[in-house]
Short mmCIF file of C-alpha atoms in Angstrom, two decimals:
data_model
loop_
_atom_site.label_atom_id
_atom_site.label_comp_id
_atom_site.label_asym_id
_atom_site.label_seq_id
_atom_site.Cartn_x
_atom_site.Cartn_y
_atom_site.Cartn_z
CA UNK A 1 -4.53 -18.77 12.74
CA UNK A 2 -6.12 -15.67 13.93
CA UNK A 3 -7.30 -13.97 11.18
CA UNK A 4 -6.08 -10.07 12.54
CA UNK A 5 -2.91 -11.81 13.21
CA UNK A 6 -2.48 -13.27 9.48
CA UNK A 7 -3.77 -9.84 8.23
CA UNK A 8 -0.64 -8.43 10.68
CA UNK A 9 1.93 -11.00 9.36
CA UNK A 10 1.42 -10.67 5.88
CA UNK A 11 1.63 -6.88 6.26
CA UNK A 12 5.15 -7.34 7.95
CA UNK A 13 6.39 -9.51 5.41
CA UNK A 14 4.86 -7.23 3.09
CA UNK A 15 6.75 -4.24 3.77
CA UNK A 16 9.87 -5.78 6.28
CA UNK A 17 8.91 -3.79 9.39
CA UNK A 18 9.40 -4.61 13.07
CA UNK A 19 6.55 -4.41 15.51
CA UNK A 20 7.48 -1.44 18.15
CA UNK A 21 5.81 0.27 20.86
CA UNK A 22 4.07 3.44 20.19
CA UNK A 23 4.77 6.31 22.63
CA UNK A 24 2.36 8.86 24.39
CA UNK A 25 5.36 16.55 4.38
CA UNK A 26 2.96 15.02 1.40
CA UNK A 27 6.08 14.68 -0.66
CA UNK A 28 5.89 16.45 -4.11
CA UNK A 29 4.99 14.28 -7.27
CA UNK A 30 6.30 14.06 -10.11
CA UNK A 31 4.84 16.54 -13.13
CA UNK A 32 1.46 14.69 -14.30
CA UNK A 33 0.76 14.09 -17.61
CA UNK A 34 -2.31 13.46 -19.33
CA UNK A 35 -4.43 14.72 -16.39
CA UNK A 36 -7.96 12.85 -16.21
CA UNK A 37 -10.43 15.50 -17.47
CA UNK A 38 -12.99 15.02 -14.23
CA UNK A 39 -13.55 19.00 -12.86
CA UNK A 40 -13.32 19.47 -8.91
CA UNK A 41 -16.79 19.19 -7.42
CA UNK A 42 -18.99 22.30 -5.54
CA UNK A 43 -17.33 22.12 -1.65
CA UNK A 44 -19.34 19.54 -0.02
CA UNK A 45 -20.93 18.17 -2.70
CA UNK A 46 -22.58 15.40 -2.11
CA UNK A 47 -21.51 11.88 -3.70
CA UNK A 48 -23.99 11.56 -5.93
CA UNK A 49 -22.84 14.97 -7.39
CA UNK A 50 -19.47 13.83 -7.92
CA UNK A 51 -17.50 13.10 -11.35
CA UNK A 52 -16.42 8.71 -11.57
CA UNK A 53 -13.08 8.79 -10.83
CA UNK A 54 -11.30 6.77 -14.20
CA UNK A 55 -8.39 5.20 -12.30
CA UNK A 56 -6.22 2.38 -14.96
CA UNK A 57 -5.02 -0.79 -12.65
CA UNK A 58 -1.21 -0.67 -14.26
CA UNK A 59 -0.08 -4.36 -12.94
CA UNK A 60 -2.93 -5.65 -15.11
CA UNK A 61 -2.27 -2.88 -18.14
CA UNK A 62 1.21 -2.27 -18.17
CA UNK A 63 2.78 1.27 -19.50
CA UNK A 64 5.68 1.03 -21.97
CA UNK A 65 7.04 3.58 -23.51
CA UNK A 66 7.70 3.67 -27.46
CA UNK A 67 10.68 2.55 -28.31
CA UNK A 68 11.34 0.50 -25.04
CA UNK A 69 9.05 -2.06 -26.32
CA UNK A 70 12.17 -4.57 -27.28
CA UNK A 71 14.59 -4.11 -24.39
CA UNK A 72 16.42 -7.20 -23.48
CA UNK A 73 15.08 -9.47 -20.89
CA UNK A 74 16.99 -10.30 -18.11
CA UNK A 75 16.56 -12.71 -15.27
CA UNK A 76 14.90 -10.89 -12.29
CA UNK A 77 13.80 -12.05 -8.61
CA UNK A 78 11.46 -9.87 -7.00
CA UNK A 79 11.60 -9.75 -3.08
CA UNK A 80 8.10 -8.32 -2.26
CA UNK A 81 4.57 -7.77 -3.61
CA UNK A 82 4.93 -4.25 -4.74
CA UNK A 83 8.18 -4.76 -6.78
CA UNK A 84 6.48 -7.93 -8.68
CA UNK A 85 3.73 -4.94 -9.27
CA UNK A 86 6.26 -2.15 -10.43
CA UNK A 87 8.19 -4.92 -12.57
CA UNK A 88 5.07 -5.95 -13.95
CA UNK A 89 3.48 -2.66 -14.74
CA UNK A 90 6.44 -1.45 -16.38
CA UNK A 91 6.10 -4.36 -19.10
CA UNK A 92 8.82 -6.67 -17.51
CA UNK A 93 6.32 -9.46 -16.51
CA UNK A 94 8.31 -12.00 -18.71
CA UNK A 95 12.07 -10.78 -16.83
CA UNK A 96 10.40 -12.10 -13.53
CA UNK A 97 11.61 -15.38 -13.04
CA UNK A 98 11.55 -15.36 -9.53
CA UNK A 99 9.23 -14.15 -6.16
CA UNK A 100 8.21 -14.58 -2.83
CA UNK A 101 5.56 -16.58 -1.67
CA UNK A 102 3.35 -13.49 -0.79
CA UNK A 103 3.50 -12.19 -4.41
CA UNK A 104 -0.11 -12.97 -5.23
CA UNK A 105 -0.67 -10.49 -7.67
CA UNK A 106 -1.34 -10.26 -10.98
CA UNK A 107 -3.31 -13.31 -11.90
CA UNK A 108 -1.39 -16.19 -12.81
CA UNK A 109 1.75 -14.89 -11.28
CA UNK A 110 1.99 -17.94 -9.25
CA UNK A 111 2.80 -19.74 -12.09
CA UNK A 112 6.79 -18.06 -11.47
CA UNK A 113 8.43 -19.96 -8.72
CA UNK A 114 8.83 -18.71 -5.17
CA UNK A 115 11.96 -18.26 -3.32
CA UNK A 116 9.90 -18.81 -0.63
CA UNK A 117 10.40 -15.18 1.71
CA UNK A 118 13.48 -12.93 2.03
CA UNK A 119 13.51 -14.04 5.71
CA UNK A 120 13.79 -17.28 5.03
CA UNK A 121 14.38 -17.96 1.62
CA UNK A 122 15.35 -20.86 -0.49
CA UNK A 123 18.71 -20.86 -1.18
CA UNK A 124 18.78 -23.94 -3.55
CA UNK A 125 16.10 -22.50 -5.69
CA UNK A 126 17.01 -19.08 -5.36
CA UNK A 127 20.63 -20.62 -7.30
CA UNK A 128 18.79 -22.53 -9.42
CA UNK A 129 17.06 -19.21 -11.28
CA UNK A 130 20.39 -17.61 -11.95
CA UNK A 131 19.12 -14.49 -11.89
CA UNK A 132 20.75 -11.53 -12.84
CA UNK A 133 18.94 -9.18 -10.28
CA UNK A 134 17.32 -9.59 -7.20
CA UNK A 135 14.99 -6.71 -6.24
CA UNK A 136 14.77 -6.09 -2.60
CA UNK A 137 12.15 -4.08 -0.46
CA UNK A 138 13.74 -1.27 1.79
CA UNK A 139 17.35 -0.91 3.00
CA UNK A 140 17.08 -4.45 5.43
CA UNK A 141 20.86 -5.38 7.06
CA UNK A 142 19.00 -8.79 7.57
CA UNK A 143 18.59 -9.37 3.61
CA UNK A 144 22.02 -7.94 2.71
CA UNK A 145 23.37 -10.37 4.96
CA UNK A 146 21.61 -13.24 3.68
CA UNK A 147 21.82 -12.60 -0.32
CA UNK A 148 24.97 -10.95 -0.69
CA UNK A 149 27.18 -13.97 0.27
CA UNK A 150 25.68 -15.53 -2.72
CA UNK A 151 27.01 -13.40 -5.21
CA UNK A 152 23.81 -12.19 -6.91
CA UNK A 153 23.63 -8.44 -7.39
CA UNK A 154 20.83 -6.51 -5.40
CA UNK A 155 18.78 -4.04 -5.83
CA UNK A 156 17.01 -2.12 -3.04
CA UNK A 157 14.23 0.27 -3.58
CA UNK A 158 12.64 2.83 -0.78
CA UNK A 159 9.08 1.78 0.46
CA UNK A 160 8.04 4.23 3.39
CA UNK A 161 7.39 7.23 1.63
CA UNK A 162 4.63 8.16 -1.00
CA UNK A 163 7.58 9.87 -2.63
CA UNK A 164 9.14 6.59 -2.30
CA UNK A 165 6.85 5.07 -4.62
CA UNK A 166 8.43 7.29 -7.86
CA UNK A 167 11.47 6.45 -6.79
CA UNK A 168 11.27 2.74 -6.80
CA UNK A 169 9.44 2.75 -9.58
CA UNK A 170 11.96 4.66 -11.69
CA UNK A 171 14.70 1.90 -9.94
CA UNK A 172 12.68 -1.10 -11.53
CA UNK A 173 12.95 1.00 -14.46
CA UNK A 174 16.72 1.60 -14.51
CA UNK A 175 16.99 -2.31 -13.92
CA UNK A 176 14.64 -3.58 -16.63
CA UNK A 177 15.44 -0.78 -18.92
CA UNK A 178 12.71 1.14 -19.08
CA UNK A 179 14.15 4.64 -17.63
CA UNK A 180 11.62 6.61 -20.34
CA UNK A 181 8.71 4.32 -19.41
CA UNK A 182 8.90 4.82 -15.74
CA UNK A 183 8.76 8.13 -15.39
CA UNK A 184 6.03 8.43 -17.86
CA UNK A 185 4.36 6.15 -15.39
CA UNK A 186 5.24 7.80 -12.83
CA UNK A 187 3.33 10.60 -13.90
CA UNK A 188 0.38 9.49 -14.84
CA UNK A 189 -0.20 7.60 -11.56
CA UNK A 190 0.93 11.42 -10.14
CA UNK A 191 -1.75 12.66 -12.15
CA UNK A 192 -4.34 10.03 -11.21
CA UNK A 193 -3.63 11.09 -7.96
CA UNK A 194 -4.70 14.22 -8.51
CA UNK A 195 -7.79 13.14 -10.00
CA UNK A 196 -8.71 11.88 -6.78
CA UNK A 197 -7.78 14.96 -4.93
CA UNK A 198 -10.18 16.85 -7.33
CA UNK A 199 -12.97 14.29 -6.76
CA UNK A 200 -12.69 15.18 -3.10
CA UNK A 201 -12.02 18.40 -2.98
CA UNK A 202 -13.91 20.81 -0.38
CA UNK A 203 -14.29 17.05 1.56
CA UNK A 204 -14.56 17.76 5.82
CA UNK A 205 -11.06 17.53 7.48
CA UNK A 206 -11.33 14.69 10.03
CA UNK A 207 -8.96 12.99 12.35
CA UNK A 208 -8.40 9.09 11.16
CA UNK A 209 -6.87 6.66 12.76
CA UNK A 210 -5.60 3.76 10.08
CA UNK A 211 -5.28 0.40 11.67
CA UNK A 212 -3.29 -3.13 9.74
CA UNK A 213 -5.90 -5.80 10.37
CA UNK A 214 -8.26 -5.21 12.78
CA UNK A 215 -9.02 -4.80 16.40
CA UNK A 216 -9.02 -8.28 18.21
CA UNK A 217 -11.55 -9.73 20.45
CA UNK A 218 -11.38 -9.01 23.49
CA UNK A 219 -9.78 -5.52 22.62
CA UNK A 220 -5.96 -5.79 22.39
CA UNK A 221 -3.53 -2.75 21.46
CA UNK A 222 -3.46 -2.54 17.26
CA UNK A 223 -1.12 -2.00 14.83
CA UNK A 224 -1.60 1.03 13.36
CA UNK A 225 -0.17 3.40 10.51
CA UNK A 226 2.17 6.18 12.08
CA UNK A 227 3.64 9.60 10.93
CA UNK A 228 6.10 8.28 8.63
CA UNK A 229 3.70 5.77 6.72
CA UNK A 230 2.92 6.16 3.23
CA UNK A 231 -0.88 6.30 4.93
CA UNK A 232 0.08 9.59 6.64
CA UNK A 233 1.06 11.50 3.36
CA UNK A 234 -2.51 9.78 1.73
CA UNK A 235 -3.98 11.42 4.82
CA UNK A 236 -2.59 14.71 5.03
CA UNK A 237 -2.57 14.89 1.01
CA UNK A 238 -6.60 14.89 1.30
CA UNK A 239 -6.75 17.31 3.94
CA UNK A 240 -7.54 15.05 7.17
CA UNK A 241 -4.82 14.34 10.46
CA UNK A 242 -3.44 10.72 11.47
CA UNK A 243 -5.13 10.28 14.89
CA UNK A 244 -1.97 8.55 15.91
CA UNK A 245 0.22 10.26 18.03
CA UNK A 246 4.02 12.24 17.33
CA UNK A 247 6.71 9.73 16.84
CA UNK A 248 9.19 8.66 14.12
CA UNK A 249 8.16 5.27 13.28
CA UNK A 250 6.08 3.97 10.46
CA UNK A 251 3.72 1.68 12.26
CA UNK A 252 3.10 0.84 15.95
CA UNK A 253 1.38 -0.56 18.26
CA UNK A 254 -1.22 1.73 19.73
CA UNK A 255 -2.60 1.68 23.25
CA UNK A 256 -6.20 1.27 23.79
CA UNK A 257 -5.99 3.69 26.61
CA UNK A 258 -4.10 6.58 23.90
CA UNK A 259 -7.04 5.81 21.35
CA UNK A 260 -10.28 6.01 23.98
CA UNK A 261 -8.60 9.64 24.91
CA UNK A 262 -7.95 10.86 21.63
CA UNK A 263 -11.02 9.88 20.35
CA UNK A 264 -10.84 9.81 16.44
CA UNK A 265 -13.09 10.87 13.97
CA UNK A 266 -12.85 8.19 12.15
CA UNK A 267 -11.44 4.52 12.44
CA UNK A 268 -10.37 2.54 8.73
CA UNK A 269 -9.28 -1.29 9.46
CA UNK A 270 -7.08 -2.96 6.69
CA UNK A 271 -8.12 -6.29 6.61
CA UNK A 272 -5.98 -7.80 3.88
CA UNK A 273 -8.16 -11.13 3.66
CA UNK A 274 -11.28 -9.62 3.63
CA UNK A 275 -12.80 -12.56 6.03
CA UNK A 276 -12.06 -11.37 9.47
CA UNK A 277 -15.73 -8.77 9.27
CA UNK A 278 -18.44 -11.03 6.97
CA UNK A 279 -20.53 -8.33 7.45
CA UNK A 280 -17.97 -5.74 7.07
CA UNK A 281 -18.45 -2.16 8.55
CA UNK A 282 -21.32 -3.61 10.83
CA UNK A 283 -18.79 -5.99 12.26
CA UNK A 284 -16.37 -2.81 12.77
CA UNK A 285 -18.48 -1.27 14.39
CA UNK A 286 -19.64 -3.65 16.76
CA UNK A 287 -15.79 -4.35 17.91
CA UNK A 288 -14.37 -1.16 18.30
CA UNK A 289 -17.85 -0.63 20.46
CA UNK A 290 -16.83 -3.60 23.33
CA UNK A 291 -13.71 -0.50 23.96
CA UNK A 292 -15.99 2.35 25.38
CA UNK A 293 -17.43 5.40 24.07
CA UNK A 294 -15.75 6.58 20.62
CA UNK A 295 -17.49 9.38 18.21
CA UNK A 296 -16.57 6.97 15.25
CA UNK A 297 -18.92 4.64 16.19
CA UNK A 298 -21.54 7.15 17.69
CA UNK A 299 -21.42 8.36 13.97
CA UNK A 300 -21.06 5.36 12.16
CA UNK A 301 -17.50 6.53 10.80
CA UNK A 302 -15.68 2.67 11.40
CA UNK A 303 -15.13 0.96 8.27
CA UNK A 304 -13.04 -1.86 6.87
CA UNK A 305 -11.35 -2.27 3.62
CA UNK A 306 -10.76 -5.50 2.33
CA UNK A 307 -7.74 -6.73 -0.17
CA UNK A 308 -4.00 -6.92 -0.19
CA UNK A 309 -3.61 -4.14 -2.31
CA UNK A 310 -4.28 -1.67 0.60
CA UNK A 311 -1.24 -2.96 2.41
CA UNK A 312 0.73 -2.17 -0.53
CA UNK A 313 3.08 0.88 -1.37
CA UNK A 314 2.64 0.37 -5.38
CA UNK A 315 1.60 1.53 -9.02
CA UNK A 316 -2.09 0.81 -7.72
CA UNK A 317 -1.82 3.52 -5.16
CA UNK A 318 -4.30 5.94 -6.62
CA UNK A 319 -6.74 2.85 -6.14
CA UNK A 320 -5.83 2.62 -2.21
CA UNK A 321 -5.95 6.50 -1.56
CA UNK A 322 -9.71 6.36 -3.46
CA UNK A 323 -10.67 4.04 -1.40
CA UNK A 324 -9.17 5.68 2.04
CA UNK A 325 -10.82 8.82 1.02
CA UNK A 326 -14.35 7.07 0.23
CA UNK A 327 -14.43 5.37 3.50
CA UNK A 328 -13.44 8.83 5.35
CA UNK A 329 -16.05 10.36 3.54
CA UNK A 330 -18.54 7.67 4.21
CA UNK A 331 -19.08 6.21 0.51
CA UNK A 332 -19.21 2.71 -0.02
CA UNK A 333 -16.07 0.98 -0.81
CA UNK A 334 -15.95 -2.13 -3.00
CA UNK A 335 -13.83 -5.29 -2.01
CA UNK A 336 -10.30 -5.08 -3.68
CA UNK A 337 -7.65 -7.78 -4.30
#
């Protein structure tokens, strides 16, 4: 399968979007806690100058509150990547009995049986895990439809917003029983988030343009991150402008005609695989050049991220917005899961 495709599909599945045509506020944290103790570097400092951001990976080190240490377990299905990661950051690895195929993350979580995907799950096993909660991605008619008959009760949390992010999080709380734990967590991924705002502080405000997978060859219209994207507030929380144009959808397909005239600063691909550029920003480069004259590759500002976690509205956020703000700023970016 083409591997921009794959990197497309997965993202779908990932976060239950439709693919639509594309036509010519960062929401407030929670309080942090705990802030990291880096200070904000001289404007323009260079990276070498910089404080190490400390950023903790949550899925792998969950955060559980005292005294929520001994809740009781209950029998949950997760319907998407990033609520196996809440559920698991919040301590309730061992509640998961169930997830989709495309829950990959942490290690060893394939060892919990899949469901298969919400859009086309497995009914037989689904009954066979009894569980007592299925978690669901988003407010999808489609998977209402298809669960409800069933009889198991659901449980949707938001997944557009970056405010949307505390919220779920503080859902997979309420539903594991964890209601002190995840707002803790919620504010200490708020404050990490901060951290990285200090780290790049005084950073040049450029126009990006954030595109799922990455451009095809020959050129082909992308799929790119719009207004209402999760991206957007990462963008507009460091200081820089989505390059994609007005409209009220979260991702679109982009025309190459729209991007030759407005020309972004800078171009980030999200290739989810990490195999579609072996040579990585080099490869970019070189593709987004066969589409004509564009200042991000004059100036070298085209760069790909690899791993699924940048496709992913979760508790590693501060991890993905780093990384967004590295590659903006032209600092090399390390491969990700």
């Amino acid at each position: 399968m083409n591997l921009m495709l794959r990197t497309l599909g997965l993202f779908l599945m990932f976060h239950a979007v439709a693919v639509c045509g594309c036509e010519p506020a960062a929401p407030p944290a929670p309080p942090a806690a705990e802030k990291p103790t880096d200070r904000p570097p001289p404007a323009g400092a260079p990276a070498s100058q910089r404080a190490p951001l400390k950023l903790t990976d949550w899925v792998l080190h969950p955060y559980v509150a005292a005294g929520e240490e001994n809740t009781a377990p209950l029998r949950i299905v997760s319907g998407a990547p990033n609520v196996t990661e809440m559920i698991c950051a919040l301590g309730g690895r061992e509640s998961l009995v169930g997830r989709t195929r495309y829950c990959e993350y942490p290690p060893g979580i394939d060892s919990v049986p899949s469901i298969g995907a919400l859009v086309d799950v497995n009914v037989e096993a689904l009954l066979a895990l009894k569980p007592d909660a299925i978690i669901i991605p988003g407010e999808s008619r489609a998977q209402v439809e298809a669960l409800g008959p069933l009889g198991f009760e659901l449980k949707s949390v938001p997944d557009t917003t970056l405010e949307d992010l505390f919220r779920a999080i503080r859902r997979v709380g309420e539903v594991l029983g964890r209601r002190r734990s995840s707002k803790q967590l919620c504010e200490r991924i708020a404050a990490e988030l901060e951290a990285v705002d200090r780290r790049f502080a005084g950073s040049p405000s450029r126009r990006v343009l954030i595109v799922i997978g990455t451009l095809a060859d020959p050129p082909a219209p992308p799929f790119v991150a719009g207004p209402k994207s999760f991206y957007d507030d990462l963008l507009r929380r460091a200081g820089h402008t989505n390059a994609a144009p007005p409209t009220n959808k979260e991702f679109a397909a982009l025309s190459l005609e729209y991007i030759l005239s407005s020309n972004p600063d800078v171009i980030i691909e999200l290739d989810a695989e990490g195999r579609a550029r072996p040579r990585g920003d080099e490869d970019a480069r070189a593709a987004w050049a066969r589409l004509g004259a564009l200042a991000a590759v004059e100036n070298r500002r085209v760069h790909v991220l690899t791993g699924r976690r940048n496709l992913l509205l979760g508790p590693r956020i501060a991890f993905v917005y780093a990384d967004l703000c590295r590659a903006i700023n032209g600092e090399r970016v390390a491969d990700a899961d």
